[in-house]
Amino acid sequence: MYLLNQLHRMKNPWAVGNTTVQCHSCNHMFAAQMVNCFDTLIWQEAREVLDAENFFYPVCPQCQAQTEISYRSRYIDRELGIAAVLIPGVEGQDTGELLQYMNCYMDRLALPGMEHRVVGNFYAMAEQMRVHRHHLNDRAVQLLKPFMIGGLQSRGFEVWNGFFTGIMQPKEAKRMDDTVYFSLKGDDPAVYTETVYQFRIYLTNGDIMPHGINETAYQICLNILREKGLSEDDGLFHLYDLSWAIDIHNSLQQS
């Protein structure tokens, strides 16, 4: 019941307060602003704040180092049709019971006509904003990640996760570095003119590697969703993360 009450209060767009942060550099404890609900209907700058991500890296007043923060929050964007609940650390865990509990109370938690998602950090919350701003299928975007991360791991990189940042249209038919290309027609130069879906890949050592993947790969992922019966959203809360995407790809190899 505690979780339900917390989620219910997140519908209040003015649920703003402070949280205590410990600096990762000097261990100094300091207060940082905490926003429990980013509702774009009330707060027009909510998307901009999520996009910049600087809000989630408060600066230590003692040593001026940035420290990442995470806490329960909610993102509501009626125009884009997305409502996401952030529960820190939920990604990579067995969330069946949690999702079942939340979906039992859809009458109190859900918003009509919206896709409902559970995310584990602010990176994933910002990703939901960007995915829906570009009118993409968030399950297909998740399925793109193993294609890129698997390639990096085969080269010896240790990867934590990756998050969608936007799309880019190439100016010329030229292969770009750090971009994965799929083709349905063999060695087809036309793939180098396709829209590129851009990601930040986060390594376990803290480094960030920009990476991209082409439109054909996205269309392949849409076909995977259709084959799995997952192309349509049912309006319930779901957690679609990297672990979910890897499980889908593994199931394809086993079938």
XYZ file of N, CA and C in Angstrom, residues 10 17 27-28 30 36 70 85 88 101 109-110 113 121 134 159 173 196 251:
57
model
N 2.273 11.061 -6.851
C 3.083 11.551 -7.955
C 2.237 12.248 -9.016
N 10.379 19.019 -3.700
C 10.997 19.124 -2.390
C 12.501 18.993 -2.516
N 32.411 13.012 -0.615
C 31.495 12.450 0.395
C 30.724 13.502 1.189
N 30.794 14.745 0.782
C 30.030 15.804 1.455
C 28.534 15.584 1.235
N 24.797 17.110 0.925
C 24.162 18.391 0.623
C 22.752 18.157 0.088
N 8.966 15.244 -7.955
C 8.299 13.944 -7.959
C 7.398 13.717 -9.163
N 18.959 9.735 -8.039
C 17.825 8.962 -8.511
C 16.829 8.824 -7.371
N 6.570 5.860 -14.797
C 6.870 5.873 -13.367
C 8.309 5.416 -13.179
N 13.651 3.594 -8.816
C 15.099 3.367 -8.927
C 15.482 1.906 -8.736
N 0.746 -5.726 -9.357
C 0.192 -4.895 -8.294
C -0.253 -3.547 -8.846
N -4.143 4.833 -10.955
C -2.825 5.215 -11.444
C -2.801 5.596 -12.917
N -3.720 5.062 -13.716
C -3.647 5.215 -15.167
C -4.278 6.520 -15.636
N -5.917 6.813 -22.593
C -5.273 7.019 -23.884
C -3.765 7.134 -23.841
N 15.581 4.528 -14.010
C 16.466 5.664 -13.784
C 16.035 6.823 -14.683
N 9.688 11.596 -31.057
C 9.956 11.215 -32.450
C 8.922 10.233 -32.982
N 29.795 -3.086 -21.065
C 28.710 -2.121 -21.236
C 27.709 -2.239 -20.097
N 25.760 9.534 -48.980
C 25.764 8.068 -48.896
C 27.156 7.588 -48.519
N 19.394 7.430 -39.235
C 20.196 6.770 -38.206
C 19.605 7.078 -36.836
N 14.999 -15.542 -27.339
C 13.870 -16.407 -27.684
C 13.811 -16.663 -29.186
